[in-house]
């Protein structure tokens, strides 16, 4: 019987009587040798299980070497793990629920089996998400979204992977999908991950245009404090600065910046200074805005990071408002070039708007609106529509 290929994915083979069935499944789920200690942690009466296998048709496949055991048989499980996280098409073609319909009389084994089923589903989603993320990086957003939505139609969510799925939708500029996925699994998200998931949900709702729900959630997170509360303040400020309350946005920016200094959080400091710069710009204080945004670029340098095109675009708009139009055009053109290289239509739209402010040319205004529609950023799109 050497070379026998046993299927466990999507079907249940004929099994020896319990508890040998549990041991057989355990041996086959992952290829290679298993130690006696490892097996006894799942199957208490290992000798009885081995005896059950020895008396079954699988007996001649059982091999032992000291205190190690394995089955000399091929399985679709081994094939699945060979391609998992590497090849989406092969992984999807092999995936099915392990041993469907099977449940163990042994509580320890049943828990292990349920964990193993989640591991298979997590690997499936991880492979899909990995491929979709790579496609997004190449700029083929529609293809990535089509892959993910197709997977959603075929497979149930696995909570941990679902948060990664939501993140790829965010990167693909599909905030409504981001919010939809997070909400679908929120009740299953571990407690320690839930604040971050709530923050991501609020940000997605805000960007998709559901501002009332988003602001309510952001204020609740701010009240809870901590790092997530600081980022919630940044998101709320980014909305307020575009929709009529730059004074509140400036206050939030100053509070967050102080928190960033206290925790030496460079990313948070950059976000706070960008919010401060834009708030000062909307308040008619462009010189101060230039200084704040220049400080943000300084932190980029300290952290060894390339300047973000969004920061450059904001700085360009501030220079234009201050009257330094040549400098504004130079910065905005670089911001636009970098945004295009990074497949970032939101930053591209902001750069084009800065060019419009610096030059007064309507063609840049229209181009900014075109990029805003691609960006999936409803607050910014509405701002451009309202400003005329």
Short mmCIF file of N, CA, C and O in Angstrom, two decimals, residues 128-241:
data_model
loop_
_atom_site.label_atom_id
_atom_site.label_comp_id
_atom_site.label_asym_id
_atom_site.label_seq_id
_atom_site.Cartn_x
_atom_site.Cartn_y
_atom_site.Cartn_z
N UNK A 128 -4.81 34.38 -0.29
CA UNK A 128 -5.58 35.31 -1.12
C UNK A 128 -5.19 36.76 -0.82
O UNK A 128 -5.00 37.58 -1.73
N UNK A 129 -5.07 37.08 0.45
CA UNK A 129 -4.74 38.45 0.86
C UNK A 129 -3.33 38.82 0.40
O UNK A 129 -3.09 39.94 -0.05
N UNK A 130 -2.40 37.87 0.52
CA UNK A 130 -1.04 38.13 0.08
C UNK A 130 -0.97 38.45 -1.41
O UNK A 130 -0.31 39.40 -1.84
N UNK A 131 -1.70 37.67 -2.20
CA UNK A 131 -1.70 37.93 -3.65
C UNK A 131 -2.39 39.25 -3.96
O UNK A 131 -1.89 40.05 -4.76
N UNK A 132 -3.53 39.50 -3.33
CA UNK A 132 -4.25 40.75 -3.59
C UNK A 132 -3.41 41.96 -3.19
O UNK A 132 -3.38 42.97 -3.90
N UNK A 133 -2.70 41.85 -2.06
CA UNK A 133 -1.86 42.96 -1.63
C UNK A 133 -0.75 43.25 -2.63
O UNK A 133 -0.43 44.41 -2.91
N UNK A 134 -0.16 42.19 -3.18
CA UNK A 134 0.89 42.37 -4.19
C UNK A 134 0.33 43.04 -5.44
O UNK A 134 0.98 43.89 -6.06
N UNK A 135 -0.90 42.67 -5.80
CA UNK A 135 -1.53 43.27 -6.98
C UNK A 135 -1.82 44.75 -6.74
O UNK A 135 -1.63 45.59 -7.62
N UNK A 136 -2.26 45.09 -5.52
CA UNK A 136 -2.49 46.50 -5.18
C UNK A 136 -1.18 47.28 -5.31
O UNK A 136 -1.16 48.41 -5.83
N UNK A 137 -0.08 46.70 -4.82
CA UNK A 137 1.21 47.37 -4.90
C UNK A 137 1.61 47.67 -6.34
O UNK A 137 2.35 48.63 -6.61
N UNK A 138 1.14 46.85 -7.26
CA UNK A 138 1.44 47.05 -8.68
C UNK A 138 0.49 48.05 -9.33
O UNK A 138 0.66 48.42 -10.49
N UNK A 139 -0.52 48.50 -8.58
CA UNK A 139 -1.46 49.48 -9.10
C UNK A 139 -2.69 48.91 -9.75
O UNK A 139 -3.56 49.67 -10.22
N UNK A 140 -2.81 47.57 -9.79
CA UNK A 140 -3.97 46.94 -10.44
C UNK A 140 -5.07 46.73 -9.41
O UNK A 140 -5.42 45.59 -9.06
N UNK A 141 -5.64 47.82 -8.93
CA UNK A 141 -6.59 47.77 -7.81
C UNK A 141 -7.84 46.96 -8.16
O UNK A 141 -8.32 46.16 -7.36
N UNK A 142 -8.37 47.16 -9.36
CA UNK A 142 -9.61 46.46 -9.73
C UNK A 142 -9.42 44.95 -9.72
O UNK A 142 -10.31 44.21 -9.29
N UNK A 143 -8.27 44.48 -10.17
CA UNK A 143 -8.00 43.04 -10.18
C UNK A 143 -7.90 42.50 -8.76
O UNK A 143 -8.40 41.39 -8.46
N UNK A 144 -7.27 43.26 -7.87
CA UNK A 144 -7.15 42.83 -6.48
C UNK A 144 -8.52 42.74 -5.82
O UNK A 144 -8.84 41.77 -5.11
N UNK A 145 -9.35 43.75 -6.05
CA UNK A 145 -10.69 43.76 -5.46
C UNK A 145 -11.53 42.61 -6.01
O UNK A 145 -12.27 41.96 -5.26
N UNK A 146 -11.40 42.33 -7.29
CA UNK A 146 -12.15 41.21 -7.88
C UNK A 146 -11.75 39.89 -7.24
O UNK A 146 -12.59 39.03 -6.96
N UNK A 147 -10.45 39.70 -7.00
CA UNK A 147 -9.97 38.47 -6.36
C UNK A 147 -10.58 38.33 -4.96
O UNK A 147 -11.09 37.26 -4.59
N UNK A 148 -10.54 39.40 -4.18
CA UNK A 148 -11.02 39.34 -2.80
C UNK A 148 -12.53 39.14 -2.73
O UNK A 148 -13.02 38.36 -1.91
N UNK A 149 -13.25 39.84 -3.58
CA UNK A 149 -14.71 39.68 -3.54
C UNK A 149 -15.11 38.29 -4.01
O UNK A 149 -16.09 37.72 -3.50
N UNK A 150 -14.37 37.74 -4.95
CA UNK A 150 -14.63 36.36 -5.36
C UNK A 150 -14.40 35.39 -4.22
O UNK A 150 -15.19 34.46 -4.00
N UNK A 151 -13.32 35.60 -3.46
CA UNK A 151 -13.03 34.74 -2.31
C UNK A 151 -14.13 34.88 -1.25
O UNK A 151 -14.53 33.88 -0.63
N UNK A 152 -14.63 36.09 -1.05
CA UNK A 152 -15.69 36.28 -0.07
C UNK A 152 -16.96 35.49 -0.43
O UNK A 152 -17.68 35.04 0.45
N UNK A 153 -17.22 35.36 -1.71
CA UNK A 153 -18.40 34.62 -2.14
C UNK A 153 -18.25 33.12 -1.91
O UNK A 153 -19.24 32.40 -1.75
N UNK A 154 -16.99 32.65 -1.88
CA UNK A 154 -16.74 31.20 -1.80
C UNK A 154 -16.48 30.70 -0.39
O UNK A 154 -16.79 29.54 -0.07
N UNK A 155 -15.89 31.53 0.47
CA UNK A 155 -15.37 31.02 1.74
C UNK A 155 -15.85 31.86 2.92
O UNK A 155 -16.01 33.08 2.81
N UNK A 156 -16.03 31.23 4.09
CA UNK A 156 -16.38 31.99 5.29
C UNK A 156 -15.16 32.77 5.79
O UNK A 156 -14.02 32.45 5.46
N UNK A 157 -15.42 33.79 6.61
CA UNK A 157 -14.32 34.55 7.20
C UNK A 157 -13.61 33.75 8.27
O UNK A 157 -14.22 32.92 8.96
N UNK A 158 -12.34 34.01 8.43
CA UNK A 158 -11.58 33.60 9.61
C UNK A 158 -11.20 34.91 10.30
O UNK A 158 -10.58 35.77 9.67
N UNK A 159 -11.60 35.13 11.56
CA UNK A 159 -11.53 36.47 12.15
C UNK A 159 -10.18 37.17 12.05
O UNK A 159 -10.13 38.34 11.65
N UNK A 160 -9.09 36.48 12.38
CA UNK A 160 -7.78 37.15 12.33
C UNK A 160 -7.44 37.56 10.91
O UNK A 160 -6.96 38.67 10.66
N UNK A 161 -7.70 36.67 9.95
CA UNK A 161 -7.42 36.99 8.56
C UNK A 161 -8.36 38.08 8.04
O UNK A 161 -7.99 38.86 7.16
N UNK A 162 -9.57 38.14 8.57
CA UNK A 162 -10.53 39.13 8.10
C UNK A 162 -10.04 40.55 8.36
O UNK A 162 -10.31 41.46 7.56
N UNK A 163 -9.32 40.77 9.44
CA UNK A 163 -8.78 42.10 9.69
C UNK A 163 -7.72 42.45 8.65
O UNK A 163 -7.61 43.62 8.23
N UNK A 164 -6.94 41.47 8.23
CA UNK A 164 -5.98 41.70 7.15
C UNK A 164 -6.71 41.95 5.82
O UNK A 164 -6.27 42.75 5.00
N UNK A 165 -7.80 41.24 5.62
CA UNK A 165 -8.62 41.45 4.42
C UNK A 165 -9.13 42.89 4.39
O UNK A 165 -9.08 43.57 3.35
N UNK A 166 -9.63 43.36 5.52
CA UNK A 166 -10.12 44.73 5.61
C UNK A 166 -9.01 45.73 5.29
O UNK A 166 -9.23 46.75 4.63
N UNK A 167 -7.79 45.42 5.73
CA UNK A 167 -6.66 46.30 5.49
C UNK A 167 -6.34 46.40 4.00
O UNK A 167 -6.03 47.49 3.49
N UNK A 168 -6.43 45.29 3.28
CA UNK A 168 -6.16 45.34 1.84
C UNK A 168 -7.25 46.12 1.12
O UNK A 168 -6.97 46.90 0.20
N UNK A 169 -8.49 45.97 1.53
CA UNK A 169 -9.56 46.79 0.96
C UNK A 169 -9.27 48.28 1.20
O UNK A 169 -9.54 49.13 0.34
N UNK A 170 -8.76 48.61 2.36
CA UNK A 170 -8.40 49.99 2.68
C UNK A 170 -7.32 50.49 1.72
O UNK A 170 -7.42 51.58 1.15
N UNK A 171 -6.29 49.68 1.54
CA UNK A 171 -5.21 50.06 0.63
C UNK A 171 -5.70 50.17 -0.81
O UNK A 171 -5.14 50.93 -1.61
N UNK A 172 -6.73 49.40 -1.13
CA UNK A 172 -7.31 49.45 -2.48
C UNK A 172 -8.33 50.58 -2.61
O UNK A 172 -9.01 50.68 -3.63
N UNK A 173 -8.44 51.41 -1.58
CA UNK A 173 -9.33 52.58 -1.58
C UNK A 173 -10.80 52.18 -1.68
O UNK A 173 -11.59 52.79 -2.38
N UNK A 174 -11.13 51.13 -0.92
CA UNK A 174 -12.51 50.67 -0.82
C UNK A 174 -12.94 50.70 0.65
O UNK A 174 -13.12 49.67 1.29
N UNK A 175 -13.10 51.92 1.21
CA UNK A 175 -13.39 52.01 2.65
C UNK A 175 -14.72 51.38 3.05
O UNK A 175 -14.84 50.86 4.17
N UNK A 176 -15.71 51.40 2.17
CA UNK A 176 -16.99 50.77 2.52
C UNK A 176 -16.81 49.26 2.70
O UNK A 176 -17.42 48.66 3.60
N UNK A 177 -15.98 48.65 1.87
CA UNK A 177 -15.69 47.22 2.04
C UNK A 177 -14.89 46.97 3.32
O UNK A 177 -15.10 45.97 4.01
N UNK A 178 -13.96 47.86 3.60
CA UNK A 178 -13.21 47.75 4.86
C UNK A 178 -14.15 47.72 6.04
O UNK A 178 -14.06 46.84 6.92
N UNK A 179 -15.07 48.67 6.09
CA UNK A 179 -16.02 48.75 7.21
C UNK A 179 -16.90 47.52 7.25
O UNK A 179 -17.16 46.95 8.33
N UNK A 180 -17.37 47.08 6.10
CA UNK A 180 -18.27 45.91 6.04
C UNK A 180 -17.61 44.66 6.61
O UNK A 180 -18.22 43.93 7.40
N UNK A 181 -16.36 44.42 6.26
CA UNK A 181 -15.66 43.22 6.73
C UNK A 181 -15.41 43.30 8.24
O UNK A 181 -15.63 42.33 8.97
N UNK A 182 -14.94 44.46 8.70
CA UNK A 182 -14.66 44.59 10.14
C UNK A 182 -15.93 44.38 10.96
O UNK A 182 -15.93 43.67 11.98
N UNK A 183 -17.02 44.98 10.53
CA UNK A 183 -18.28 44.83 11.27
C UNK A 183 -18.75 43.38 11.28
O UNK A 183 -19.32 42.91 12.27
N UNK A 184 -18.48 42.65 10.21
CA UNK A 184 -18.93 41.26 10.11
C UNK A 184 -18.24 40.36 11.13
O UNK A 184 -18.82 39.36 11.57
N UNK A 185 -17.00 40.71 11.52
CA UNK A 185 -16.25 39.82 12.43
C UNK A 185 -15.97 40.45 13.79
O UNK A 185 -15.32 39.81 14.62
N UNK A 186 -16.46 41.66 14.03
CA UNK A 186 -16.09 42.37 15.26
C UNK A 186 -16.37 41.55 16.51
O UNK A 186 -15.57 41.53 17.46
N UNK A 187 -17.48 40.86 16.55
CA UNK A 187 -17.83 40.10 17.77
C UNK A 187 -16.88 38.94 18.02
O UNK A 187 -16.80 38.44 19.14
N UNK A 188 -16.15 38.51 16.99
CA UNK A 188 -15.21 37.40 17.13
C UNK A 188 -13.77 37.85 17.29
O UNK A 188 -12.88 37.02 17.49
N UNK A 189 -13.51 39.15 17.17
CA UNK A 189 -12.16 39.67 17.29
C UNK A 189 -11.72 39.57 18.75
O UNK A 189 -12.47 39.96 19.65
N UNK A 190 -10.52 39.05 19.03
CA UNK A 190 -10.05 38.97 20.43
C UNK A 190 -10.06 40.33 21.10
O UNK A 190 -9.85 41.37 20.45
N UNK A 191 -10.31 40.33 22.39
CA UNK A 191 -10.48 41.58 23.12
C UNK A 191 -9.29 42.52 22.97
O UNK A 191 -9.46 43.74 22.85
N UNK A 192 -8.07 41.96 22.93
CA UNK A 192 -6.89 42.82 22.86
C UNK A 192 -6.74 43.51 21.49
O UNK A 192 -6.07 44.53 21.37
N UNK A 193 -7.39 42.96 20.47
CA UNK A 193 -7.32 43.55 19.13
C UNK A 193 -8.52 44.46 18.83
O UNK A 193 -8.53 45.17 17.82
N UNK A 194 -9.51 44.44 19.70
CA UNK A 194 -10.76 45.13 19.39
C UNK A 194 -10.62 46.66 19.33
O UNK A 194 -11.22 47.29 18.44
N UNK A 195 -9.84 47.31 20.22
CA UNK A 195 -9.72 48.78 20.08
C UNK A 195 -9.17 49.19 18.72
O UNK A 195 -9.68 50.13 18.10
N UNK A 196 -8.13 48.50 18.25
CA UNK A 196 -7.57 48.83 16.94
C UNK A 196 -8.57 48.55 15.83
O UNK A 196 -8.68 49.33 14.87
N UNK A 197 -9.33 47.47 15.97
CA UNK A 197 -10.35 47.17 14.95
C UNK A 197 -11.43 48.25 14.94
O UNK A 197 -11.91 48.66 13.87
N UNK A 198 -11.81 48.73 16.11
CA UNK A 198 -12.82 49.80 16.18
C UNK A 198 -12.28 51.09 15.55
O UNK A 198 -13.02 51.83 14.88
N UNK A 199 -11.00 51.38 15.77
CA UNK A 199 -10.40 52.55 15.16
C UNK A 199 -10.41 52.44 13.64
O UNK A 199 -10.77 53.39 12.92
N UNK A 200 -10.03 51.27 13.13
CA UNK A 200 -10.02 51.07 11.68
C UNK A 200 -11.43 51.15 11.11
O UNK A 200 -11.64 51.67 10.01
N UNK A 201 -12.40 50.64 11.86
CA UNK A 201 -13.79 50.75 11.42
C UNK A 201 -14.21 52.21 11.34
O UNK A 201 -14.82 52.64 10.35
N UNK A 202 -13.89 52.98 12.36
CA UNK A 202 -14.27 54.40 12.36
C UNK A 202 -13.62 55.14 11.20
O UNK A 202 -14.27 55.95 10.53
N UNK A 203 -12.34 54.86 10.96
CA UNK A 203 -11.64 55.53 9.86
C UNK A 203 -12.28 55.17 8.52
O UNK A 203 -12.43 56.03 7.63
N UNK A 204 -12.66 53.91 8.36
CA UNK A 204 -13.29 53.48 7.12
C UNK A 204 -14.66 54.11 6.94
O UNK A 204 -15.03 54.55 5.84
N UNK A 205 -15.43 54.18 8.02
CA UNK A 205 -16.74 54.83 7.94
C UNK A 205 -16.59 56.31 7.58
O UNK A 205 -17.35 56.84 6.77
N UNK A 206 -15.62 56.95 8.18
CA UNK A 206 -15.39 58.37 7.92
C UNK A 206 -15.04 58.58 6.45
O UNK A 206 -15.60 59.45 5.78
N UNK A 207 -14.14 57.76 5.95
CA UNK A 207 -13.69 57.94 4.57
C UNK A 207 -14.78 57.57 3.56
O UNK A 207 -14.81 58.12 2.46
N UNK A 208 -15.66 56.66 3.92
CA UNK A 208 -16.71 56.26 3.00
C UNK A 208 -17.92 57.21 3.03
O UNK A 208 -18.86 57.04 2.26
N UNK A 209 -17.90 58.18 3.95
CA UNK A 209 -18.96 59.17 3.99
C UNK A 209 -19.97 59.00 5.10
O UNK A 209 -20.88 59.82 5.24
N UNK A 210 -19.81 57.98 5.95
CA UNK A 210 -20.73 57.79 7.08
C UNK A 210 -20.19 58.55 8.28
O UNK A 210 -19.80 57.96 9.30
N UNK A 211 -20.17 59.88 8.16
CA UNK A 211 -19.48 60.71 9.14
C UNK A 211 -20.12 60.67 10.52
O UNK A 211 -19.42 60.70 11.54
N UNK A 212 -21.44 60.61 10.60
CA UNK A 212 -22.10 60.64 11.90
C UNK A 212 -21.71 59.43 12.75
O UNK A 212 -21.32 59.56 13.92
N UNK A 213 -21.79 58.24 12.17
CA UNK A 213 -21.40 57.03 12.90
C UNK A 213 -19.92 57.08 13.25
O UNK A 213 -19.49 56.70 14.35
N UNK A 214 -19.11 57.51 12.28
CA UNK A 214 -17.67 57.53 12.48
C UNK A 214 -17.28 58.47 13.62
O UNK A 214 -16.48 58.10 14.50
N UNK A 215 -17.82 59.68 13.63
CA UNK A 215 -17.45 60.65 14.66
C UNK A 215 -17.87 60.19 16.04
O UNK A 215 -17.15 60.40 17.03
N UNK A 216 -19.02 59.54 16.15
CA UNK A 216 -19.47 59.02 17.44
C UNK A 216 -18.48 57.97 17.98
O UNK A 216 -18.10 57.98 19.15
N UNK A 217 -18.03 57.09 17.08
CA UNK A 217 -17.08 56.06 17.49
C UNK A 217 -15.72 56.66 17.82
O UNK A 217 -15.07 56.25 18.80
N UNK A 218 -15.28 57.63 17.03
CA UNK A 218 -13.99 58.26 17.29
C UNK A 218 -13.97 58.98 18.63
O UNK A 218 -13.00 58.89 19.39
N UNK A 219 -15.05 59.67 18.97
CA UNK A 219 -15.12 60.36 20.26
C UNK A 219 -15.08 59.36 21.41
O UNK A 219 -14.45 59.62 22.45
N UNK A 220 -15.74 58.22 21.23
CA UNK A 220 -15.71 57.19 22.27
C UNK A 220 -14.29 56.66 22.47
O UNK A 220 -13.84 56.45 23.61
N UNK A 221 -13.57 56.46 21.38
CA UNK A 221 -12.20 55.96 21.46
C UNK A 221 -11.28 57.01 22.08
O UNK A 221 -10.39 56.68 22.87
N UNK A 222 -11.49 58.27 21.74
CA UNK A 222 -10.70 59.34 22.37
C UNK A 222 -10.88 59.33 23.88
O UNK A 222 -9.92 59.49 24.64
N UNK A 223 -12.11 59.14 24.31
CA UNK A 223 -12.41 59.15 25.75
C UNK A 223 -11.72 57.99 26.47
O UNK A 223 -11.37 58.11 27.66
N UNK A 224 -11.51 56.90 25.77
CA UNK A 224 -10.84 55.74 26.36
C UNK A 224 -9.35 55.96 26.49
O UNK A 224 -8.67 55.28 27.26
N UNK A 225 -8.80 56.91 25.72
CA UNK A 225 -7.39 57.28 25.84
C UNK A 225 -6.44 56.27 25.23
O UNK A 225 -6.83 55.35 24.51
N UNK A 226 -5.16 56.44 25.55
CA UNK A 226 -4.13 55.54 25.05
C UNK A 226 -3.78 55.81 23.60
O UNK A 226 -4.29 56.75 22.97
N UNK A 227 -2.89 55.00 23.01
CA UNK A 227 -2.47 55.20 21.62
C UNK A 227 -3.63 55.21 20.63
O UNK A 227 -3.65 56.03 19.71
N UNK A 228 -4.59 54.30 20.82
CA UNK A 228 -5.73 54.27 19.90
C UNK A 228 -6.54 55.57 20.03
O UNK A 228 -7.01 56.12 19.02
N UNK A 229 -6.69 56.06 21.24
CA UNK A 229 -7.40 57.32 21.43
C UNK A 229 -6.72 58.48 20.73
O UNK A 229 -7.39 59.38 20.18
N UNK A 230 -5.38 58.49 20.73
CA UNK A 230 -4.64 59.54 20.03
C UNK A 230 -4.89 59.49 18.53
O UNK A 230 -5.10 60.52 17.88
N UNK A 231 -4.86 58.30 17.97
CA UNK A 231 -5.10 58.18 16.53
C UNK A 231 -6.55 58.50 16.19
O UNK A 231 -6.84 59.05 15.12
N UNK A 232 -7.46 58.20 17.10
CA UNK A 232 -8.85 58.58 16.88
C UNK A 232 -8.97 60.10 16.79
O UNK A 232 -9.73 60.64 15.95
N UNK A 233 -8.22 60.82 17.62
CA UNK A 233 -8.24 62.28 17.57
C UNK A 233 -7.70 62.80 16.24
O UNK A 233 -8.21 63.78 15.69
N UNK A 234 -6.67 62.14 15.72
CA UNK A 234 -6.13 62.53 14.42
C UNK A 234 -7.18 62.36 13.33
O UNK A 234 -7.39 63.26 12.49
N UNK A 235 -7.87 61.23 13.34
CA UNK A 235 -8.90 60.99 12.32
C UNK A 235 -10.05 62.00 12.45
O UNK A 235 -10.55 62.51 11.43
N UNK A 236 -10.45 62.27 13.69
CA UNK A 236 -11.55 63.24 13.86
C UNK A 236 -11.11 64.62 13.40
O UNK A 236 -11.85 65.34 12.72
N UNK A 237 -9.88 65.00 13.74
CA UNK A 237 -9.38 66.29 13.31
C UNK A 237 -9.29 66.41 11.80
O UNK A 237 -9.57 67.48 11.23
N UNK A 238 -8.91 65.32 11.13
CA UNK A 238 -8.79 65.35 9.67
C UNK A 238 -10.14 65.60 9.01
O UNK A 238 -10.21 66.16 7.91
N UNK A 239 -11.21 65.18 9.69
CA UNK A 239 -12.55 65.47 9.18
C UNK A 239 -12.94 66.92 9.48
O UNK A 239 -13.43 67.64 8.60
N UNK A 240 -12.72 67.34 10.71
CA UNK A 240 -13.13 68.68 11.12
C UNK A 240 -12.43 69.75 10.30
O UNK A 240 -13.04 70.78 9.97
N UNK A 241 -11.17 69.55 9.95
CA UNK A 241 -10.42 70.57 9.24
C UNK A 241 -10.98 70.80 7.84
O UNK A 241 -10.86 71.90 7.28
#
